[in-house]
mmCIF file of C-alpha atoms and ligand atoms in Angstrom:
data_model
loop_
_atom_site.group_PDB
_atom_site.id
_atom_site.type_symbol
_atom_site.label_atom_id
_atom_site.label_comp_id
_atom_site.label_asym_id
_atom_site.label_seq_id
_atom_site.Cartn_x
_atom_site.Cartn_y
_atom_site.Cartn_z
ATOM 1 C CA MET A 20 83.087 130.969 87.872
ATOM 2 C CA LYS A 21 83.423 132.310 91.435
ATOM 3 C CA LYS A 22 84.232 135.986 91.827
ATOM 4 C CA ASN A 23 87.482 136.497 93.638
ATOM 5 C CA CYS A 24 89.105 139.131 95.790
ATOM 6 C CA ILE A 25 92.483 139.849 97.292
ATOM 7 C CA VAL A 26 92.436 141.320 100.782
ATOM 8 C CA ILE A 27 95.623 143.119 101.808
ATOM 9 C CA GLY A 28 96.111 142.948 105.588
ATOM 10 C CA ALA A 29 95.161 140.165 108.014
ATOM 11 C CA GLY A 30 94.205 142.455 110.902
ATOM 12 C CA ILE A 31 90.642 142.253 112.199
ATOM 13 C CA SER A 32 89.382 144.422 109.348
ATOM 14 C CA GLY A 33 90.816 142.265 106.564
ATOM 15 C CA LEU A 34 89.834 139.017 108.280
ATOM 16 C CA VAL A 35 86.217 139.991 108.754
ATOM 17 C CA ALA A 36 86.028 141.291 105.164
ATOM 18 C CA ALA A 37 87.330 137.931 103.926
ATOM 19 C CA HIS A 38 84.710 136.087 106.008
ATOM 20 C CA GLU A 39 81.840 138.106 104.609
ATOM 21 C CA LEU A 40 82.958 137.483 101.024
ATOM 22 C CA ILE A 41 83.474 133.760 101.562
ATOM 23 C CA LYS A 42 80.011 133.443 103.116
ATOM 24 C CA ASN A 43 78.737 134.784 99.808
ATOM 25 C CA ASP A 44 80.670 132.275 97.751
ATOM 26 C CA TRP A 45 83.607 134.472 96.735
ATOM 27 C CA LYS A 46 87.119 133.112 96.575
ATOM 28 C CA VAL A 47 89.399 135.211 98.776
ATOM 29 C CA THR A 48 93.144 135.353 99.341
ATOM 30 C CA VAL A 49 94.371 137.390 102.308
ATOM 31 C CA LEU A 50 97.965 138.654 102.135
ATOM 32 C CA ASP A 51 99.903 139.930 105.147
ATOM 33 C CA LYS A 52 103.493 141.012 105.551
ATOM 34 C CA GLY A 53 103.625 139.715 109.150
ATOM 35 C CA LYS A 54 104.666 136.293 110.415
ATOM 36 C CA GLY A 55 101.174 135.731 111.755
ATOM 37 C CA VAL A 56 97.707 137.218 111.601
ATOM 38 C CA GLY A 57 96.168 139.938 113.754
ATOM 39 C CA GLY A 58 98.170 143.075 112.969
ATOM 40 C CA ARG A 59 97.873 145.382 115.955
ATOM 41 C CA MET A 60 95.843 142.826 117.955
ATOM 42 C CA ALA A 61 99.166 141.302 118.938
ATOM 43 C CA THR A 62 100.337 138.968 121.710
ATOM 44 C CA ARG A 63 104.016 138.170 122.165
ATOM 45 C CA ARG A 64 105.790 135.458 124.143
ATOM 46 C CA ALA A 65 109.180 135.718 125.849
ATOM 47 C CA GLY A 66 110.002 132.416 127.498
ATOM 48 C CA GLU A 67 106.916 131.559 129.520
ATOM 49 C CA ALA A 68 105.748 135.164 129.737
ATOM 50 C CA ARG A 69 103.009 136.450 127.474
ATOM 51 C CA PHE A 70 102.216 140.075 126.678
ATOM 52 C CA ASP A 71 99.511 141.958 124.830
ATOM 53 C CA HIS A 72 101.770 144.638 123.389
ATOM 54 C CA GLY A 73 99.388 146.260 120.891
ATOM 55 C CA ALA A 74 95.665 146.651 121.565
ATOM 56 C CA GLN A 75 94.839 146.010 125.218
ATOM 57 C CA TYR A 76 91.075 145.510 125.224
ATOM 58 C CA PHE A 77 87.987 146.587 123.345
ATOM 59 C CA SER A 78 84.535 147.839 124.116
ATOM 60 C CA THR A 79 81.300 147.353 122.207
ATOM 61 C CA LYS A 80 79.055 150.196 121.154
ATOM 62 C CA THR A 81 77.220 148.916 118.077
ATOM 63 C CA PRO A 82 74.713 146.017 117.864
ATOM 64 C CA ASP A 83 76.638 144.335 115.050
ATOM 65 C CA PHE A 84 79.900 144.282 116.988
ATOM 66 C CA ARG A 85 78.046 143.210 120.147
ATOM 67 C CA ASP A 86 76.775 140.148 118.244
ATOM 68 C CA PHE A 87 80.310 139.344 117.091
ATOM 69 C CA THR A 88 81.579 139.767 120.657
ATOM 70 C CA GLN A 89 78.928 137.361 121.931
ATOM 71 C CA THR A 90 80.018 134.851 119.279
ATOM 72 C CA ILE A 91 83.637 134.964 120.412
ATOM 73 C CA ILE A 92 82.631 134.747 124.077
ATOM 74 C CA ASN A 93 80.541 131.661 123.294
ATOM 75 C CA ALA A 94 83.499 130.178 121.410
ATOM 76 C CA ASN A 95 85.675 130.701 124.518
ATOM 77 C CA VAL A 96 87.956 133.077 122.608
ATOM 78 C CA ALA A 97 87.159 136.321 124.479
ATOM 79 C CA LYS A 98 86.025 137.301 127.968
ATOM 80 C CA GLU A 99 85.224 140.393 129.952
ATOM 81 C CA TRP A 100 88.026 142.178 131.814
ATOM 82 C CA HIS A 101 86.423 143.841 134.784
ATOM 83 C CA LEU A 102 88.334 147.033 135.452
ATOM 84 C CA GLU A 103 88.117 148.948 138.699
ATOM 85 C CA ALA A 104 84.944 150.929 139.230
ATOM 86 C CA GLY A 105 85.653 154.550 140.120
ATOM 87 C CA ASP A 106 88.482 155.030 137.605
ATOM 88 C CA LYS A 107 86.873 157.330 135.074
ATOM 89 C CA ALA A 108 88.753 155.817 132.143
ATOM 90 C CA PHE A 109 87.445 152.342 132.942
ATOM 91 C CA SER A 110 83.938 152.869 134.120
ATOM 92 C CA HIS A 111 82.528 150.121 131.922
ATOM 93 C CA PRO A 112 83.585 146.555 131.174
ATOM 94 C CA ARG A 113 86.198 145.881 128.504
ATOM 95 C CA MET A 114 86.716 142.723 126.499
ATOM 96 C CA ILE A 115 89.969 140.795 126.032
ATOM 97 C CA GLY A 116 91.161 137.667 124.247
ATOM 98 C CA ILE A 117 91.276 134.614 126.543
ATOM 99 C CA ASN A 118 94.908 133.818 125.616
ATOM 100 C CA GLY A 119 95.747 137.396 124.687
ATOM 101 C CA MET A 120 94.310 139.747 122.099
ATOM 102 C CA SER A 121 95.726 137.718 119.215
ATOM 103 C CA SER A 122 93.289 134.873 120.118
ATOM 104 C CA ILE A 123 90.559 136.843 118.363
ATOM 105 C CA PRO A 124 92.165 137.295 114.918
ATOM 106 C CA LYS A 125 93.484 133.724 115.126
ATOM 107 C CA PHE A 126 89.905 132.522 115.616
ATOM 108 C CA LEU A 127 88.731 134.631 112.667
ATOM 109 C CA ALA A 128 91.553 133.307 110.500
ATOM 110 C CA GLU A 129 90.405 129.677 110.770
ATOM 111 C CA GLY A 130 89.319 128.351 107.386
ATOM 112 C CA LEU A 131 90.550 131.367 105.409
ATOM 113 C CA SER A 132 93.207 131.269 102.721
ATOM 114 C CA ILE A 133 95.904 133.482 104.220
ATOM 115 C CA LYS A 134 99.448 133.969 102.996
ATOM 116 C CA THR A 135 101.714 135.462 105.665
ATOM 117 C CA ASN A 136 105.224 136.872 105.095
ATOM 118 C CA GLU A 137 103.790 138.361 101.888
ATOM 119 C CA LYS A 138 104.382 142.107 101.795
ATOM 120 C CA VAL A 139 102.512 143.666 98.894
ATOM 121 C CA ILE A 140 104.853 146.023 97.054
ATOM 122 C CA SER A 141 102.817 147.021 94.000
ATOM 123 C CA ILE A 142 99.384 146.826 92.428
ATOM 124 C CA SER A 143 98.591 146.890 88.731
ATOM 125 C CA ASP A 144 95.539 146.291 86.555
ATOM 126 C CA THR A 145 94.912 143.344 84.247
ATOM 127 C CA GLU A 146 92.201 142.575 81.707
ATOM 128 C CA ASN A 147 89.968 140.975 84.368
ATOM 129 C CA GLY A 148 90.870 142.933 87.462
ATOM 130 C CA CYS A 149 94.052 143.415 89.447
ATOM 131 C CA GLN A 150 97.454 141.919 90.050
ATOM 132 C CA VAL A 151 99.483 142.427 93.198
ATOM 133 C CA GLU A 152 103.167 141.721 93.531
ATOM 134 C CA THR A 153 104.777 140.791 96.826
ATOM 135 C CA GLU A 154 108.299 141.320 98.119
ATOM 136 C CA SER A 155 108.975 137.585 97.852
ATOM 137 C CA GLY A 156 108.417 137.772 94.091
ATOM 138 C CA ASN A 157 104.932 136.244 93.969
ATOM 139 C CA PHE A 158 102.031 137.594 91.922
ATOM 140 C CA TYR A 159 98.326 137.234 92.818
ATOM 141 C CA GLN A 160 95.390 138.098 90.591
ATOM 142 C CA ALA A 161 91.726 138.761 91.368
ATOM 143 C CA ASN A 162 88.650 140.654 90.192
ATOM 144 C CA ALA A 163 88.597 142.996 93.181
ATOM 145 C CA LEU A 164 90.746 144.352 95.982
ATOM 146 C CA ILE A 165 90.152 145.338 99.611
ATOM 147 C CA ILE A 166 93.065 147.166 101.243
ATOM 148 C CA THR A 167 93.022 147.291 105.058
ATOM 149 C CA ILE A 168 96.517 148.559 105.912
ATOM 150 C CA PRO A 169 97.020 151.922 107.683
ATOM 151 C CA ALA A 170 96.504 154.890 105.340
ATOM 152 C CA PRO A 171 100.161 156.095 105.311
ATOM 153 C CA GLN A 172 101.190 152.589 104.190
ATOM 154 C CA VAL A 173 98.468 152.651 101.510
ATOM 155 C CA LEU A 174 99.933 155.886 100.159
ATOM 156 C CA GLU A 175 103.440 154.367 100.039
ATOM 157 C CA LEU A 176 102.039 151.331 98.224
ATOM 158 C CA LEU A 177 100.149 153.445 95.688
ATOM 159 C CA GLU A 178 103.307 155.400 94.905
ATOM 160 C CA LYS A 179 105.003 152.164 93.852
ATOM 161 C CA SER A 180 101.993 150.919 91.853
ATOM 162 C CA THR A 181 100.946 151.468 88.274
ATOM 163 C CA ILE A 182 97.332 152.197 89.250
ATOM 164 C CA SER A 183 96.477 155.714 90.361
ATOM 165 C CA CYS A 184 93.710 157.119 92.515
ATOM 166 C CA SER A 185 91.887 160.411 92.049
ATOM 167 C CA LYS A 186 93.137 163.499 93.864
ATOM 168 C CA SER A 187 90.128 163.441 96.200
ATOM 169 C CA THR A 188 90.763 159.792 97.180
ATOM 170 C CA LEU A 189 94.417 160.581 97.892
ATOM 171 C CA GLU A 190 93.425 163.606 99.992
ATOM 172 C CA ILE A 191 91.108 161.482 102.136
ATOM 173 C CA LEU A 192 93.909 158.963 102.727
ATOM 174 C CA GLN A 193 96.429 161.730 103.473
ATOM 175 C CA ASN A 194 94.140 163.139 106.162
ATOM 176 C CA ILE A 195 94.016 159.881 108.148
ATOM 177 C CA GLN A 196 96.631 160.003 110.897
ATOM 178 C CA TYR A 197 97.926 157.701 113.576
ATOM 179 C CA HIS A 198 99.778 158.115 116.863
ATOM 180 C CA PRO A 199 102.983 156.095 117.216
ATOM 181 C CA CYS A 200 103.431 154.081 120.422
ATOM 182 C CA ILE A 201 106.513 152.662 122.119
ATOM 183 C CA ALA A 202 105.627 149.507 124.068
ATOM 184 C CA VAL A 203 107.782 147.915 126.791
ATOM 185 C CA MET A 204 107.242 144.286 127.795
ATOM 186 C CA ALA A 205 108.842 143.271 131.097
ATOM 187 C CA THR A 206 109.214 139.742 132.476
ATOM 188 C CA LEU A 207 109.015 139.799 136.286
ATOM 189 C CA ASN A 208 109.884 137.460 139.148
ATOM 190 C CA GLN A 209 107.152 138.757 141.446
ATOM 191 C CA LYS A 210 103.748 140.352 141.047
ATOM 192 C CA THR A 211 103.337 144.027 140.179
ATOM 193 C CA ASN A 212 101.896 146.526 142.651
ATOM 194 C CA LEU A 213 99.031 147.303 140.297
ATOM 195 C CA PRO A 214 95.648 147.129 141.993
ATOM 196 C CA LYS A 215 93.061 144.661 140.722
ATOM 197 C CA PRO A 216 92.297 143.951 137.930
ATOM 198 C CA GLY A 217 95.704 145.015 136.586
ATOM 199 C CA GLY A 218 95.299 147.977 134.228
ATOM 200 C CA LEU A 219 95.925 151.690 134.828
ATOM 201 C CA SER A 220 95.934 154.700 132.508
ATOM 202 C CA PHE A 221 97.781 157.957 133.151
ATOM 203 C CA GLU A 222 97.094 161.559 132.126
ATOM 204 C CA THR A 223 100.522 162.942 133.135
ATOM 205 C CA GLY A 224 104.130 161.793 132.646
ATOM 206 C CA ASN A 225 105.450 159.888 129.636
ATOM 207 C CA ILE A 226 103.308 156.801 130.006
ATOM 208 C CA SER A 227 99.689 156.397 128.981
ATOM 209 C CA TRP A 228 99.012 152.831 130.113
ATOM 210 C CA ILE A 229 100.351 149.943 132.161
ATOM 211 C CA ALA A 230 98.924 146.439 132.331
ATOM 212 C CA ASP A 231 99.683 143.397 134.440
ATOM 213 C CA ASN A 232 99.370 140.485 132.008
ATOM 214 C CA PHE A 233 99.323 137.942 134.855
ATOM 215 C CA GLN A 234 96.366 139.607 136.584
ATOM 216 C CA LYS A 235 94.725 140.022 133.196
ATOM 217 C CA GLY A 236 94.871 136.239 132.962
ATOM 218 C CA ILE A 237 96.850 135.963 129.729
ATOM 219 C CA SER A 238 100.331 135.214 131.093
ATOM 220 C CA PRO A 239 101.148 132.127 133.213
ATOM 221 C CA ILE A 240 104.017 134.043 134.846
ATOM 222 C CA PHE A 241 104.350 137.651 136.084
ATOM 223 C CA SER A 242 104.700 140.167 133.261
ATOM 224 C CA ALA A 243 103.751 143.767 132.468
ATOM 225 C CA THR A 244 103.174 145.933 129.390
ATOM 226 C CA ILE A 245 103.839 149.684 129.350
ATOM 227 C CA HIS A 246 102.722 152.065 126.605
ATOM 228 C CA ALA A 247 104.489 155.417 126.247
ATOM 229 C CA ASN A 248 102.156 158.276 125.379
ATOM 230 C CA PRO A 249 102.093 159.829 121.860
ATOM 231 C CA ALA A 250 104.315 162.842 122.751
ATOM 232 C CA PHE A 251 107.067 160.636 124.223
ATOM 233 C CA SER A 252 106.729 158.069 121.421
ATOM 234 C CA ILE A 253 107.129 160.733 118.706
ATOM 235 C CA THR A 254 110.182 162.306 120.385
ATOM 236 C CA HIS A 255 111.959 159.027 121.151
ATOM 237 C CA PHE A 256 110.793 156.823 118.271
ATOM 238 C CA ASP A 257 114.289 156.333 116.839
ATOM 239 C CA ASP A 258 116.210 156.317 120.123
ATOM 240 C CA ASP A 259 118.133 153.376 121.568
ATOM 241 C CA LEU A 260 115.478 150.816 122.561
ATOM 242 C CA ASN A 261 117.383 149.566 125.596
ATOM 243 C CA LEU A 262 117.708 153.080 127.052
ATOM 244 C CA ILE A 263 114.055 153.833 126.319
ATOM 245 C CA GLY A 264 112.961 150.630 128.022
ATOM 246 C CA LYS A 265 115.037 151.422 131.123
ATOM 247 C CA GLN A 266 113.682 154.988 131.300
ATOM 248 C CA LEU A 267 110.065 153.900 131.039
ATOM 249 C CA LEU A 268 110.501 151.098 133.585
ATOM 250 C CA GLU A 269 112.161 153.549 135.992
ATOM 251 C CA GLU A 270 109.119 155.799 135.618
ATOM 252 C CA MET A 271 106.879 152.861 136.589
ATOM 253 C CA LYS A 272 108.945 151.756 139.631
ATOM 254 C CA GLU A 273 106.006 152.415 141.973
ATOM 255 C CA TRP A 274 104.109 149.658 140.143
ATOM 256 C CA ILE A 275 107.022 147.491 138.983
ATOM 257 C CA PRO A 276 109.805 147.314 141.624
ATOM 258 C CA ALA A 277 113.268 147.402 139.976
ATOM 259 C CA ASP A 278 114.355 144.135 141.642
ATOM 260 C CA SER A 279 111.379 142.294 140.139
ATOM 261 C CA ILE A 280 112.527 142.859 136.532
ATOM 262 C CA GLU A 281 114.080 139.783 134.954
ATOM 263 C CA GLY A 282 114.308 141.272 131.450
ATOM 264 C CA PHE A 283 112.447 143.407 128.961
ATOM 265 C CA GLN A 284 111.782 143.960 125.274
ATOM 266 C CA VAL A 285 110.703 147.119 123.462
ATOM 267 C CA HIS A 286 108.476 147.319 120.394
ATOM 268 C CA ARG A 287 107.874 150.404 118.260
ATOM 269 C CA TRP A 288 104.423 150.780 116.736
ATOM 270 C CA ARG A 289 104.633 153.397 113.993
ATOM 271 C CA TYR A 290 100.826 153.304 113.782
ATOM 272 C CA SER A 291 98.758 152.664 116.912
ATOM 273 C CA LEU A 292 95.455 154.552 117.303
ATOM 274 C CA ALA A 293 94.030 156.496 114.349
ATOM 275 C CA PHE A 294 93.342 159.934 115.843
ATOM 276 C CA GLU A 295 92.314 161.579 112.534
ATOM 277 C CA ARG A 296 89.845 159.331 110.749
ATOM 278 C CA ASN A 297 87.547 159.544 107.767
ATOM 279 C CA PRO A 298 83.974 159.531 109.097
ATOM 280 C CA ASN A 299 82.784 157.064 106.438
ATOM 281 C CA GLU A 300 83.103 153.350 107.146
ATOM 282 C CA PHE A 301 85.258 152.705 104.062
ATOM 283 C CA LEU A 302 86.424 154.414 100.882
ATOM 284 C CA ILE A 303 85.860 153.332 97.301
ATOM 285 C CA ALA A 304 88.744 154.210 94.982
ATOM 286 C CA ASP A 305 86.978 156.075 92.204
ATOM 287 C CA SER A 306 89.440 156.041 89.329
ATOM 288 C CA ILE A 307 90.749 152.476 89.298
ATOM 289 C CA SER A 308 89.549 150.071 86.585
ATOM 290 C CA PHE A 309 88.724 147.217 89.038
ATOM 291 C CA PRO A 310 86.689 147.454 92.280
ATOM 292 C CA THR A 311 89.010 148.666 95.052
ATOM 293 C CA ILE A 312 87.940 149.528 98.595
ATOM 294 C CA PHE A 313 90.037 150.954 101.421
ATOM 295 C CA ALA A 314 89.017 149.881 104.939
ATOM 296 C CA GLY A 315 90.425 149.582 108.470
ATOM 297 C CA ASP A 316 90.510 151.615 111.652
ATOM 298 C CA GLY A 317 91.238 154.858 109.779
ATOM 299 C CA PHE A 318 87.537 154.865 108.882
ATOM 300 C CA GLY A 319 84.409 155.355 110.979
ATOM 301 C CA ILE A 320 84.668 155.025 114.760
ATOM 302 C CA GLY A 321 88.236 153.645 114.743
ATOM 303 C CA SER A 322 89.907 151.187 117.124
ATOM 304 C CA ILE A 323 89.061 147.490 117.014
ATOM 305 C CA GLU A 324 85.322 147.995 116.771
ATOM 306 C CA GLY A 325 85.693 150.538 113.953
ATOM 307 C CA ALA A 326 88.115 148.277 112.074
ATOM 308 C CA TYR A 327 85.649 145.388 112.355
ATOM 309 C CA ILE A 328 82.715 147.472 111.091
ATOM 310 C CA SER A 329 84.823 148.965 108.304
ATOM 311 C CA GLY A 330 86.006 145.577 107.009
ATOM 312 C CA LYS A 331 82.562 144.035 107.219
ATOM 313 C CA ASN A 332 80.819 146.881 105.405
ATOM 314 C CA ALA A 333 83.556 147.169 102.770
ATOM 315 C CA ALA A 334 82.887 143.515 101.893
ATOM 316 C CA HIS A 335 79.124 144.142 101.767
ATOM 317 C CA LYS A 336 79.688 147.069 99.430
ATOM 318 C CA LEU A 337 81.668 144.806 97.120
ATOM 319 C CA LEU A 338 78.925 142.175 97.247
ATOM 320 C CA ALA A 339 76.323 144.787 96.376
HETATM 321 C C1 LIG B 3 99.923 150.087 121.135
HETATM 322 C C2 LIG B 3 98.506 149.993 120.661
HETATM 323 C C3 LIG B 3 97.454 150.052 121.581
HETATM 324 C C4 LIG B 3 96.140 149.953 121.143
HETATM 325 N N1 LIG B 3 95.143 149.893 122.065
HETATM 326 C C5 LIG B 3 93.888 149.638 121.658
HETATM 327 C C6 LIG B 3 92.884 149.350 122.606
HETATM 328 O O1 LIG B 3 93.152 149.228 123.801
HETATM 329 N N2 LIG B 3 91.616 149.169 122.144
HETATM 330 C C7 LIG B 3 91.310 149.201 120.801
HETATM 331 O O2 LIG B 3 90.135 149.020 120.433
HETATM 332 N N3 LIG B 3 92.265 149.442 119.900
HETATM 333 C C8 LIG B 3 93.545 149.631 120.281
HETATM 334 N N4 LIG B 3 94.529 149.798 119.367
HETATM 335 C C9 LIG B 3 94.165 149.926 117.949
HETATM 336 C C10 LIG B 3 93.733 148.594 117.342
HETATM 337 O O3 LIG B 3 94.744 147.640 117.553
HETATM 338 C C11 LIG B 3 93.496 148.838 115.848
HETATM 339 O O4 LIG B 3 92.542 149.867 115.700
HETATM 340 C C12 LIG B 3 92.980 147.610 115.105
HETATM 341 O O5 LIG B 3 93.613 146.426 115.532
HETATM 342 C C13 LIG B 3 93.205 147.871 113.612
HETATM 343 O O6 LIG B 3 92.837 146.757 112.855
HETATM 344 P P1 LIG B 3 93.068 146.828 111.275
HETATM 345 O O7 LIG B 3 92.666 145.507 110.723
HETATM 346 O O8 LIG B 3 92.389 148.038 110.734
HETATM 347 O O9 LIG B 3 94.619 147.101 111.055
HETATM 348 P P2 LIG B 3 95.893 146.229 111.490
HETATM 349 O O10 LIG B 3 95.618 145.430 112.700
HETATM 350 O O11 LIG B 3 97.048 147.167 111.501
HETATM 351 O O12 LIG B 3 96.064 145.223 110.261
HETATM 352 C C14 LIG B 3 96.702 145.606 109.072
HETATM 353 C C15 LIG B 3 97.595 144.464 108.600
HETATM 354 O O13 LIG B 3 98.174 144.854 107.359
HETATM 355 C C16 LIG B 3 99.478 144.293 107.288
HETATM 356 N N5 LIG B 3 100.217 145.060 106.288
HETATM 357 C C17 LIG B 3 100.649 146.342 106.335
HETATM 358 N N6 LIG B 3 101.259 146.676 105.162
HETATM 359 C C18 LIG B 3 101.207 145.572 104.367
HETATM 360 C C19 LIG B 3 101.641 145.283 103.028
HETATM 361 N N7 LIG B 3 102.256 146.193 102.273
HETATM 362 N N8 LIG B 3 101.423 144.031 102.531
HETATM 363 C C20 LIG B 3 100.785 143.074 103.278
HETATM 364 N N9 LIG B 3 100.343 143.316 104.557
HETATM 365 C C21 LIG B 3 100.545 144.539 105.082
HETATM 366 C C22 LIG B 3 100.016 144.402 108.701
HETATM 367 O O14 LIG B 3 101.028 143.447 108.934
HETATM 368 C C23 LIG B 3 98.755 144.147 109.533
HETATM 369 O O15 LIG B 3 98.674 142.789 109.928
HETATM 370 C C24 LIG B 3 95.861 149.849 119.759
HETATM 371 C C25 LIG B 3 96.913 149.754 118.843
HETATM 372 C C26 LIG B 3 98.222 149.797 119.291
HETATM 373 C C27 LIG B 3 99.348 149.610 118.304
#
C-alpha cells in the first residue's frame, strides 16, 4: 500500500513538498484554509485591475531554486522584472509571475490533491499515524504530516491538538517571528508617476514599498500596491482600514496623484516576512508518535526561496 501524507498549507512550501512526495509514489492530500492556493504569493482582482498584494518578486541564490525558476520561465509562468539599475535595493534582476505572483503556486498545484477552505483545527494520533480535523467538520488520516503554516499559527494549532511536542521543539517554533504588513491596493484611472520599471522601496516614512502593477505587466488597467513598513503596520494593525488606506495613499501622492484614484482596498497580513528564523531548513517534531515535520519560510534563508527549499527538503527527509 502507498505511504500517505497530509500537508497543511498550500503555499509554495507545502506545494513543493507535495510534489516531491508524489514523485516518489506517496499519496498526498494538501489542506489549506484559504479559498485558493498560494498563501502569501497572492494576486487579487478588483474589477479589471489586478494586484500582487503579498510577495512582490523573488530572487534566486541557490542552484536548486535556480533550476525551479528556469522550469517556470520555460513554462511561461514566470519572467524577469528588470528593476532600475542604480537603486541599491534593486541592483539585480527579480522574478515575477507572468499573471501575478499567484501564477506560480497555481502552476505547482496542477495535478495535486488539494482541499481548500479546509482550516485544520486539531491534530491527533491514530494507530497508523495521524488524524487532522478541519473547521468544516472533516477528518483526514495519513501516516505522516508536513506542516507549512507560519510558526505562530503552528503553536495555536498545537494548543488545540491532543499531540504534544517536546519543550525544545516548542522553543524553536516560539523563536520564529514575522513582521505584519498592511497592504493598500488602489485602482487608478491614469498611470502612476513611478519611474520604469514600476517598483520603489523606501527607507524613511511609513511605507516600505510601492509597485505599479500595470508597468509590472500583471494588470491590464492602471493599479498600484503599497506596503506599509513593519513599525506602521504594528501600530495601526487594528485601525479603521479605510482611514489607513487614505493615510497611506496621501503619503504616496507624489507617485499616485489623488485625482487618479478610482478606489482602493486594504489587506492586513499578520505574517509577512519572517525576520527571526530557525537556521535549519526544517524541523522534525521529536516527541510525536508519527513522522511530523515543520517547514516554510520560518526556516533557513526565508522568503519565497527559503520556503521552497524548506518544503522540498522536508519531503526528502520524510522519504529518507
Ligand atoms: C506583504 C508581503 C510581502 C512579501 N514580499 C516578498 C517578496 O517580495 N519576496 C519574497 O521572496 N517574499 C516575500 N514575502 C514572503 C513570501 O510571500 C513568503 O516567504 C512565502 O510565500 C512563504 O511561503 P510558505 O509556503 O512558507 O507560507 P504561506 O505562503 O504563508 O503558506 C501557508 C499556507 O497555510 C495556510 N494555513 C494557515 N493556517 C492554516 C490552517 N490552520 N489550516 C490550513 N491551512 C492553513 C495559509 O492559508 C497559507 O496558504 C512577502 C510576504 C508578504 C505577506
